[in-house]
Coordinates of N, CA and C and ligand atoms in Angstrom, one line a residue:
X1 N 93.4 72.6 134.6 CA 92.8 72.4 133.3 C 93.1 73.6 132.2
X2 N 92.8 75.0 132.9 CA 93.0 76.0 132.2 C 94.3 76.0 131.8
X3 N 95.4 76.0 132.9 CA 96.8 76.1 132.5 C 97.3 75.3 131.8
X4 N 96.6 73.8 131.6 CA 96.9 72.8 130.6 C 96.4 73.1 129.2
X5 N 95.6 73.9 129.1 CA 94.9 74.4 127.8 C 95.6 75.6 127.1
X6 N 96.0 76.3 128.1 CA 97.1 77.6 127.8 C 98.4 76.9 127.4
X7 N 98.9 76.0 128.2 CA 100.2 75.4 127.8 C 100.2 74.6 126.4
X8 N 99.0 74.0 126.1 CA 99.2 73.0 125.1 C 98.7 74.1 123.8
X9 N 98.2 75.5 124.0 CA 98.2 76.4 122.7 C 99.4 76.9 122.6
X10 N 100.2 77.1 123.9 CA 101.6 77.7 123.6 C 102.6 76.8 122.6
X11 N 102.6 75.6 123.2 CA 103.2 74.5 122.7 C 103.0 74.3 121.1
X12 N 101.4 74.7 120.8 CA 101.0 74.3 119.6 C 101.4 75.4 118.8
X13 N 101.8 76.7 119.0 CA 101.8 77.8 118.4 C 103.7 77.8 117.9
X14 N 104.2 77.1 119.1 CA 105.6 77.0 118.9 C 106.0 76.0 117.9
X15 N 105.3 74.8 118.0 CA 105.7 73.8 117.1 C 105.2 74.4 115.6
X16 N 104.0 74.7 115.7 CA 103.3 74.9 114.3 C 103.7 76.3 113.8
X17 N 103.9 77.4 114.4 CA 104.1 78.8 113.9 C 104.4 79.6 114.8
X18 N 104.3 81.0 114.4 CA 104.9 82.0 115.6 C 103.8 83.0 115.9
X19 N 103.9 83.2 117.3 CA 102.8 84.3 117.9 C 103.5 85.5 117.8
X20 N 102.7 86.3 117.0 CA 103.2 87.8 116.7 C 102.7 88.9 117.7
X21 N 101.7 88.3 118.4 CA 100.9 89.2 119.4 C 101.7 90.2 120.0
X22 N 102.9 89.8 120.4 CA 103.9 90.7 121.5 C 105.1 90.8 120.5
X23 N 105.2 90.5 119.3 CA 106.5 90.9 118.7 C 106.6 92.3 118.0
X24 N 107.6 92.5 117.9 CA 107.8 93.9 117.4 C 107.5 94.0 116.0
X25 N 107.9 93.1 115.4 CA 107.4 93.1 113.9 C 106.0 92.9 113.4
X26 N 105.7 93.3 112.4 CA 104.5 93.2 111.9 C 104.6 92.3 110.7
X27 N 103.6 91.2 110.5 CA 103.6 90.1 109.5 C 102.3 90.6 108.9
X28 N 102.4 90.8 107.4 CA 101.2 90.9 106.5 C 101.0 89.9 105.5
X29 N 100.0 89.3 105.6 CA 99.5 88.3 104.7 C 98.6 88.7 103.5
X30 N 99.1 88.8 102.4 CA 98.2 89.3 101.4 C 98.0 88.3 100.5
X31 N 96.7 88.2 100.1 CA 96.0 87.2 99.3 C 95.4 88.1 98.0
X32 N 95.6 87.5 97.0 CA 94.5 88.3 95.9 C 94.7 86.9 94.7
X33 N 93.3 87.1 93.8 CA 93.5 86.3 93.1 C 94.6 86.8 91.8
X34 N 95.1 85.6 91.0 CA 96.2 85.8 90.1 C 95.8 86.9 89.0
X35 N 96.7 87.8 88.9 CA 96.5 88.9 88.2 C 96.1 90.2 88.6
X36 N 95.7 90.3 89.8 CA 95.2 91.5 90.5 C 96.3 92.6 90.5
X37 N 97.5 92.2 90.4 CA 98.6 93.2 90.5 C 99.5 93.3 91.8
X38 N 99.5 92.0 92.6 CA 100.1 91.9 93.9 C 101.6 92.0 93.6
X39 N 102.3 91.5 92.8 CA 103.7 91.6 92.4 C 104.1 93.2 92.4
X40 N 103.5 93.8 91.3 CA 103.9 95.2 91.2 C 103.7 96.1 92.5
X41 N 102.5 95.8 93.4 CA 102.4 96.5 94.5 C 103.2 96.1 95.7
X42 N 103.8 94.8 95.7 CA 104.8 94.4 96.6 C 106.1 94.9 96.3
X43 N 106.3 95.0 95.0 CA 107.8 95.5 94.6 C 107.7 97.0 94.9
X44 N 106.7 97.9 94.7 CA 106.5 99.3 95.1 C 106.8 99.4 96.6
X45 N 106.2 98.7 97.4 CA 106.2 98.8 98.9 C 107.4 98.5 99.4
X46 N 108.0 97.3 99.0 CA 109.4 97.1 99.5 C 110.4 97.9 99.1
X47 N 110.3 98.4 98.1 CA 111.4 99.5 97.7 C 110.9 100.8 98.4
X48 N 109.9 101.0 98.6 CA 109.7 102.4 99.5 C 109.5 102.6 101.1
X49 N 109.5 101.3 101.4 CA 109.2 101.2 103.2 C 110.4 100.5 103.6
X50 N 111.0 101.1 104.4 CA 112.2 100.4 104.9 C 112.0 99.2 106.0
X51 N 113.0 98.4 106.2 CA 112.6 97.2 107.4 C 111.6 96.3 106.8
X52 N 111.3 96.1 105.6 CA 110.3 95.2 105.1 C 110.8 94.1 104.2
X53 N 110.7 92.7 104.7 CA 111.3 91.6 103.9 C 110.1 91.2 103.3
X54 N 110.3 90.4 102.3 CA 109.3 89.9 101.1 C 109.7 88.2 101.5
X55 N 108.8 87.5 101.6 CA 109.2 86.0 102.0 C 109.2 85.6 100.6
X56 N 110.0 84.9 99.9 CA 110.2 84.5 98.8 C 109.4 82.9 98.8
X57 N 108.4 82.9 98.1 CA 107.8 81.3 98.1 C 108.7 80.3 97.1
X58 N 108.4 79.2 97.7 CA 108.9 78.1 96.7 C 107.8 77.7 96.0
X59 N 108.2 77.2 94.7 CA 107.2 76.8 93.9 C 107.6 75.8 92.7
X60 N 106.8 74.8 92.4 CA 107.0 74.0 91.2 C 106.5 74.4 89.9
X61 N 105.9 75.8 89.9 CA 105.4 76.4 88.7 C 106.7 76.7 87.8
X62 N 106.7 76.6 86.5 CA 107.7 77.4 85.8 C 107.9 78.6 85.6
X63 N 109.3 79.2 85.7 CA 109.4 80.6 85.8 C 108.5 81.4 84.6
X64 N 107.9 82.5 84.6 CA 107.5 83.3 83.6 C 108.6 84.2 83.0
X65 N 108.5 84.7 81.8 CA 109.6 85.3 80.9 C 110.4 86.4 82.0
X66 N 109.8 87.2 82.7 CA 110.3 88.1 83.5 C 110.5 87.8 84.9
X67 N 110.4 86.5 85.2 CA 110.4 86.2 86.4 C 112.0 85.6 86.8
X68 N 112.7 86.2 88.0 CA 114.0 85.8 88.2 C 113.9 84.6 89.5
X69 N 114.8 83.5 89.5 CA 114.8 82.7 90.4 C 115.3 83.1 91.7
X70 N 114.8 83.0 93.0 CA 115.4 83.7 94.1 C 114.9 85.2 94.3
X71 N 114.3 85.7 93.3 CA 113.7 87.0 93.5 C 112.0 86.9 93.8
X72 N 111.5 86.1 92.6 CA 110.2 86.2 92.5 C 109.7 85.0 93.2
X73 N 110.3 83.9 93.0 CA 110.3 82.6 93.7 C 111.5 81.8 93.6
X74 N 111.5 80.6 94.5 CA 112.5 79.7 94.2 C 111.7 78.7 93.2
X75 N 112.2 78.6 92.1 CA 111.6 77.4 91.4 C 112.4 76.2 91.4
X76 N 111.5 75.1 92.0 CA 112.0 74.0 92.2 C 111.1 72.7 91.6
X77 N 111.7 71.6 91.7 CA 110.8 70.6 90.9 C 109.9 69.9 92.0
X78 N 108.9 69.3 91.5 CA 108.0 68.5 92.5 C 108.5 67.7 93.5
X79 N 109.9 66.8 92.9 CA 110.4 66.0 93.8 C 111.2 66.8 95.2
X80 N 111.6 67.7 94.7 CA 112.4 68.4 95.8 C 111.3 69.1 96.7
X81 N 110.3 69.7 96.0 CA 109.1 70.0 96.9 C 108.6 69.0 98.1
X82 N 108.4 67.9 97.4 CA 107.8 66.8 98.3 C 108.9 66.7 99.7
X83 N 110.3 66.7 99.2 CA 111.2 66.2 100.0 C 111.3 67.1 101.2
X84 N 111.1 68.5 100.8 CA 110.9 69.7 101.8 C 109.5 69.4 102.6
X85 N 108.6 69.1 102.2 CA 107.3 68.8 103.1 C 107.7 67.8 104.1
X86 N 108.3 66.5 103.7 CA 108.8 65.5 104.4 C 109.9 66.1 105.5
X87 N 110.5 67.1 105.4 CA 111.4 67.5 106.3 C 110.9 68.7 107.2
X88 N 109.5 69.2 106.8 CA 109.0 70.1 107.7 C 109.4 71.3 107.5
X89 N 109.9 71.7 106.2 CA 110.5 72.8 105.8 C 109.5 73.9 105.8
X90 N 108.1 73.7 105.5 CA 107.3 74.8 105.1 C 106.5 75.2 106.3
X91 N 106.4 76.4 106.5 CA 105.1 76.8 107.6 C 103.7 76.6 107.0
X92 N 103.6 76.7 105.7 CA 102.4 76.2 105.2 C 102.9 75.9 103.6
X93 N 102.0 75.1 103.1 CA 102.1 75.0 101.5 C 100.7 74.6 101.0
X94 N 100.6 74.7 99.7 CA 99.1 74.6 99.1 C 99.4 74.2 97.6
X95 N 98.3 73.6 97.1 CA 98.6 73.1 95.7 C 97.5 74.2 94.8
X96 N 98.1 75.1 94.1 CA 97.1 76.2 93.3 C 97.4 76.0 92.0
X97 N 96.4 76.0 91.2 CA 96.5 75.8 89.7 C 97.5 74.8 89.4
X98 N 97.2 73.6 89.8 CA 97.9 72.2 89.5 C 99.5 72.5 89.9
X99 N 100.0 73.7 90.5 CA 101.4 73.8 91.1 C 101.4 73.9 92.5
X100 N 102.4 73.4 93.1 CA 102.8 73.6 94.7 C 103.4 74.8 94.9
X101 N 102.8 75.7 96.1 CA 103.5 76.7 96.7 C 103.7 76.6 98.1
X102 N 105.0 77.0 98.7 CA 104.9 76.9 99.9 C 106.0 78.1 100.5
X103 N 105.8 78.3 101.8 CA 106.4 79.6 102.6 C 107.4 78.7 103.5
X104 N 108.6 79.4 103.6 CA 109.6 78.8 104.3 C 109.4 79.2 105.8
X105 N 109.7 78.1 106.7 CA 109.6 78.5 108.3 C 111.0 79.0 108.5
X106 N 111.8 78.9 108.1 CA 113.3 79.4 108.5 C 113.1 81.0 108.3
X107 N 112.8 81.4 107.1 CA 112.8 82.5 106.7 C 112.0 83.6 107.7
X108 N 110.7 83.1 108.0 CA 110.1 83.7 108.8 C 110.9 84.0 110.1
X109 N 111.2 82.7 110.9 CA 111.9 82.9 112.1 C 113.0 84.0 112.0
X110 N 113.9 84.0 111.0 CA 115.3 84.9 110.8 C 114.7 86.1 110.8
X111 N 113.6 86.4 110.0 CA 113.1 87.9 109.9 C 112.7 88.4 111.2
X112 N 111.9 87.7 111.8 CA 111.4 87.9 113.3 C 112.3 88.3 114.3
X113 N 113.6 87.4 114.3 CA 114.5 87.5 115.0 C 115.4 88.8 114.7
X114 N 115.3 89.1 113.5 CA 116.0 90.6 113.2 C 115.1 91.8 113.1
X115 N 113.9 91.4 113.7 CA 112.9 92.5 114.0 C 112.5 93.2 113.0
X116 N 112.3 92.5 111.8 CA 112.2 93.0 110.3 C 110.5 92.7 110.2
X117 N 110.0 93.7 109.5 CA 108.5 93.4 109.2 C 108.5 92.4 107.9
X118 N 107.4 91.8 107.7 CA 107.4 90.8 106.8 C 106.1 90.8 105.8
X119 N 106.3 90.7 104.8 CA 105.0 90.3 103.7 C 105.0 89.1 103.1
X120 N 103.8 88.5 103.4 CA 103.6 87.3 102.8 C 102.5 87.0 101.7
X121 N 102.9 86.5 100.5 CA 102.0 86.5 99.4 C 101.4 84.8 99.6
X122 N 100.5 84.7 99.9 CA 99.6 83.3 99.8 C 98.3 83.3 99.1
X123 N 97.9 82.1 98.8 CA 96.5 82.1 98.4 C 95.6 81.7 99.5
X124 N 94.4 81.7 99.4 CA 93.3 81.5 100.6 C 93.5 80.5 101.3
X125 N 93.8 79.2 100.7 CA 94.1 78.0 101.6 C 95.4 78.4 102.6
X126 N 96.4 79.0 101.9 CA 97.5 79.3 102.8 C 97.1 80.2 103.8
X127 N 96.5 81.2 103.4 CA 96.0 82.4 104.5 C 95.1 81.4 105.6
X128 N 94.3 80.7 105.3 CA 93.4 79.9 106.3 C 94.3 79.2 107.3
X129 N 95.3 78.6 106.8 CA 96.0 77.8 107.8 C 97.0 78.6 108.5
X130 N 97.3 79.8 108.0 CA 98.2 80.7 108.7 C 97.6 81.5 109.8
X131 N 96.3 81.5 109.7 CA 95.3 82.1 110.6 C 95.5 81.7 111.9
X132 N 95.8 80.2 111.9 CA 95.8 79.4 113.2 C 97.3 79.3 113.7
X133 N 98.3 79.4 112.9 CA 99.7 79.4 113.2 C 100.2 80.8 113.2
X134 N 99.7 81.8 113.0 CA 100.4 83.2 113.3 C 99.3 84.2 113.9
X135 N 99.2 83.9 115.0 CA 98.3 84.8 115.9 C 98.8 86.3 115.9
X136 N 98.2 87.3 115.4 CA 98.8 88.8 115.6 C 99.2 89.2 114.1
X137 N 99.0 88.0 113.0 CA 99.4 88.5 111.6 C 98.3 89.4 111.2
X138 N 98.5 90.1 110.1 CA 97.6 91.1 109.5 C 97.1 90.7 108.2
X139 N 95.9 90.2 108.0 CA 95.4 89.6 106.6 C 94.8 90.6 105.7
X140 N 95.5 90.8 104.7 CA 95.0 91.9 103.7 C 94.6 91.2 102.4
X141 N 93.2 91.3 101.9 CA 92.7 90.9 100.7 C 92.5 92.0 99.6
X142 N 93.0 91.5 98.5 CA 93.2 92.7 97.3 C 92.2 92.2 96.2
X143 N 91.3 92.9 95.7 CA 90.5 92.4 94.8 C 90.5 93.4 93.6
X144 N 90.1 92.8 92.4 CA 90.1 93.5 91.3 C 88.9 94.4 91.1
X145 N 88.9 95.4 90.2 CA 87.7 96.4 90.4 C 86.8 95.8 89.8
X146 N 86.7 94.8 88.6 CA 85.7 94.1 88.2 C 86.2 92.7 87.6
X147 N 85.5 91.7 87.2 CA 85.8 90.5 86.5 C 86.5 90.8 85.2
X148 N 85.9 91.9 84.5 CA 86.1 92.3 83.3 C 87.7 92.7 83.3
X149 N 88.0 93.5 84.1 CA 89.3 94.0 84.6 C 90.4 92.9 84.8
X150 N 89.9 92.0 85.4 CA 91.0 91.0 85.9 C 91.3 90.3 84.7
X151 N 90.1 89.8 83.8 CA 90.1 88.9 82.5 C 91.2 89.8 81.6
X152 N 91.0 91.2 81.4 CA 91.8 91.9 80.5 C 93.3 91.7 80.9
X153 N 93.6 92.0 82.5 CA 94.8 91.9 82.8 C 95.5 90.7 82.7
X154 N 95.0 89.5 82.7 CA 95.4 88.2 82.6 C 95.8 87.9 81.1
X155 N 94.9 88.5 80.3 CA 95.0 88.4 78.9 C 96.3 89.3 78.6
X156 N 96.3 90.5 78.9 CA 97.6 91.6 78.5 C 98.9 90.9 79.2
X157 N 98.9 90.3 80.1 CA 100.2 89.7 80.7 C 100.7 88.9 79.8
X158 N 100.0 88.3 78.9 CA 100.5 87.2 78.0 C 101.5 86.2 78.3
X159 N 101.2 85.7 79.7 CA 101.9 84.5 80.2 C 101.1 83.3 80.2
X160 N 99.8 83.2 80.0 CA 98.9 82.2 80.4 C 98.3 81.8 79.0
X161 N 97.9 80.6 79.0 CA 97.4 80.2 77.7 C 95.8 80.5 78.0
X162 N 94.9 80.4 77.0 CA 93.6 80.6 77.2 C 92.8 79.7 77.9
X163 N 93.4 78.5 77.9 CA 92.7 77.5 79.1 C 93.2 77.8 80.6
X164 N 94.5 78.4 80.7 CA 94.9 78.8 82.1 C 94.1 79.9 82.3
X165 N 93.9 81.1 81.5 CA 93.2 82.2 82.0 C 91.8 81.7 82.8
X166 N 91.3 80.8 81.8 CA 89.8 80.3 82.2 C 89.9 79.5 83.6
X167 N 91.0 78.9 83.9 CA 91.0 78.3 85.2 C 91.4 79.2 86.4
X168 N 92.1 80.3 85.9 CA 92.7 81.2 86.9 C 91.2 82.1 87.5
X169 N 90.3 82.3 86.3 CA 89.2 83.1 86.5 C 88.2 82.3 87.5
X170 N 88.1 81.0 87.1 CA 87.2 80.1 88.2 C 87.7 80.2 89.5
X171 N 89.1 80.1 89.5 CA 89.7 79.9 90.8 C 89.5 81.4 91.6
X172 N 89.7 82.4 90.9 CA 89.5 83.7 91.6 C 88.2 83.8 92.0
X173 N 86.9 83.3 91.2 CA 85.8 83.6 91.8 C 85.5 83.0 93.3
X174 N 86.3 81.7 93.1 CA 86.0 81.0 94.5 C 86.8 81.7 95.7
X175 N 88.0 82.3 95.0 CA 88.9 82.9 96.3 C 87.9 84.1 96.7
X176 N 87.5 84.9 96.0 CA 87.0 86.3 96.3 C 85.9 86.0 97.6
X177 N 85.2 84.6 97.6 CA 84.2 84.7 98.5 C 84.9 84.4 99.9
X178 N 86.2 84.4 100.1 CA 86.7 84.4 101.4 C 87.0 85.7 101.7
X179 N 87.1 87.0 101.1 CA 87.7 88.2 101.5 C 87.1 88.4 102.8
X180 N 86.1 88.0 103.2 CA 85.4 88.5 104.6 C 86.1 88.0 105.8
X181 N 86.8 87.0 105.6 CA 87.7 86.4 106.6 C 89.1 87.1 107.0
X182 N 89.3 88.3 105.9 CA 90.6 88.9 106.0 C 90.5 90.2 106.9
X183 N 91.5 90.8 107.5 CA 91.1 92.0 108.5 C 90.9 93.4 107.3
X184 N 91.6 93.4 106.1 CA 91.3 94.6 105.4 C 91.1 94.0 104.1
X185 N 90.2 94.7 103.2 CA 89.8 94.8 101.9 C 90.0 95.7 100.8
X186 N 91.1 95.5 100.0 CA 91.3 96.8 99.1 C 91.0 96.3 97.7
X187 N 90.3 97.2 97.2 CA 90.1 96.9 95.6 C 91.2 97.8 94.7
X188 N 91.7 97.1 94.1 CA 92.8 97.6 93.3 C 92.4 98.2 92.0
X189 N 91.8 99.4 92.2 CA 91.3 100.1 91.0 C 92.7 101.2 90.4
X190 N 93.0 102.0 91.3 CA 94.2 103.0 90.6 C 95.5 102.6 91.7
X191 N 96.7 102.1 91.0 CA 97.7 101.8 91.8 C 98.1 102.6 92.7
X192 N 98.1 104.1 92.7 CA 98.4 105.1 93.6 C 97.5 105.0 94.9
X193 N 96.3 104.8 94.6 CA 95.3 104.8 95.8 C 95.6 103.3 96.4
X194 N 95.8 102.4 95.7 CA 96.1 100.9 96.6 C 97.3 101.1 97.3
X195 N 98.3 101.7 96.8 CA 99.7 101.8 97.7 C 99.3 102.8 99.1
X196 N 98.6 103.9 98.7 CA 98.3 104.8 99.8 C 97.4 104.0 100.9
X197 N 96.5 103.0 100.5 CA 95.8 102.5 101.4 C 96.7 101.3 102.2
X198 N 97.6 100.9 101.5 CA 98.7 99.8 101.8 C 99.4 100.9 103.2
X199 N 99.8 101.7 102.7 CA 100.6 102.5 103.8 C 100.0 102.9 104.9
X200 N 98.8 103.3 104.5 CA 97.6 103.5 105.9 C 97.6 102.6 106.7
X201 N 97.4 101.3 106.2 CA 97.3 100.2 107.0 C 98.5 99.9 107.9
X202 N 99.6 99.9 107.2 CA 100.8 99.7 107.8 C 101.1 100.8 108.9
X203 N 100.8 101.9 108.6 CA 101.0 103.2 109.6 C 100.1 102.8 110.8
X204 N 98.8 102.5 110.6 CA 97.7 102.1 111.7 C 98.3 101.0 112.4
X205 N 98.8 100.0 112.0 CA 99.1 98.6 112.5 C 100.5 99.1 113.4
X206 N 101.1 99.9 112.9 CA 102.6 100.5 113.8 C 102.1 101.1 114.9
X207 N 100.9 101.6 115.2 CA 100.6 102.3 116.3 C 99.7 101.7 117.3
X208 N 99.6 100.3 117.1 CA 99.2 99.3 118.2 C 100.1 99.7 119.4
X209 N 99.6 99.7 120.6 CA 100.4 99.6 121.7 C 101.5 98.7 121.9
X210 N 101.2 97.4 121.4 CA 102.3 96.2 121.2 C 103.4 96.5 120.7
X211 N 103.1 97.5 119.3 CA 104.0 97.4 118.3 C 105.0 98.9 118.6
X212 N 104.7 99.7 119.1 CA 105.1 100.8 119.6 C 106.4 100.9 120.3
X213 N 107.6 101.3 119.9 CA 108.8 101.0 120.4 C 109.0 102.1 121.7
X214 N 108.4 102.2 122.7 CA 108.4 103.1 123.7 C 108.2 102.6 125.3
X215 N 109.1 103.2 126.1 CA 109.1 102.6 127.5 C 108.7 103.5 128.4
X216 N 107.8 102.8 129.1 CA 107.1 103.7 130.1 C 108.2 103.7 131.6
X217 N 109.1 103.5 131.4 CA 110.1 103.2 132.5 C 110.2 104.6 132.9
X218 N 110.2 105.1 134.2 CA 110.4 106.5 134.8 C 109.2 107.4 134.6
X219 N 108.2 106.9 133.9 CA 106.9 107.7 133.8 C 105.8 107.7 135.2
X220 N 105.8 106.3 135.4 CA 105.1 106.2 136.8 C 106.2 106.2 137.9
Ligands
5GP1 P1 101.2 82.8 90.5 O1 101.6 81.3 89.9 O2 100.2 83.4 89.9 O3 102.4 83.7 90.9 O4 100.5 82.5 91.8 C1 99.4 81.7 92.1 C2 98.8 81.7 93.6 O5 99.7 81.1 94.1 C3 98.6 83.1 93.8 O6 97.2 83.0 94.5 C4 99.6 83.6 94.9 O7 99.1 84.1 96.1 C5 99.9 81.9 95.6 N1 101.2 81.8 96.2 C6 102.1 82.2 96.1 N2 103.1 82.0 97.0 C7 102.5 81.1 98.0 C8 102.7 80.4 99.0 O8 104.0 80.3 99.4 N3 102.0 79.7 99.8 C9 100.7 79.7 99.2 N4 99.6 79.0 99.9 N5 100.2 80.4 98.1 C10 101.0 81.0 97.5

């Protein structure tokens, strides 16, 4: 009975996701309400830390003025997105603010095969579904220092209408309630401090025995 349970769990992970517990790679899932500053942080981290890959999501949202297709997102139509759902292309996908967002299964597989570390940016629905599919992944939630600060950042971004900002703030308040489900919580007050905290987490996670590239051969 126990063997059957273990087998079914293994098959489950294999079909639905990837078990990272004994993988060399680290996989970080980062969630934050829209406007907290995830993109800036991600760009700094990927430029400063080697061997990190950022999983570029697919979305049906239109690109913002400063966004580049294939760098920030793969911008696709709803029809193409639905087709990809049908082909089981996504490791997870969710509807956020009236648009669809999804993570490519093949990208994660390839990065793990190349022993790269990975950053994923997903909303709380995506993070919840990945908790089951990616045992051993590290979940980080980024929060704004205050609601006023978040509202100001959304306004200053000048990419969303007043209605969209209102909608994003309502979603943000719902999302923040899930922060205790994550392994780490970072308040993005000062950018340098946030980057230092991310780097400290990465360093600590790299020191877990399963991640240290060290052979005990010849020691005992
Ligand atoms: P934005 O439109 O502001 O770039 O992103 C809106 C929300 O979608 C953010 O909370 C972001 O984390 C989330 N998101 C981005 N890519 C993905 C994805 O692949 N899957 C899921 N579930 N959410 C995503």
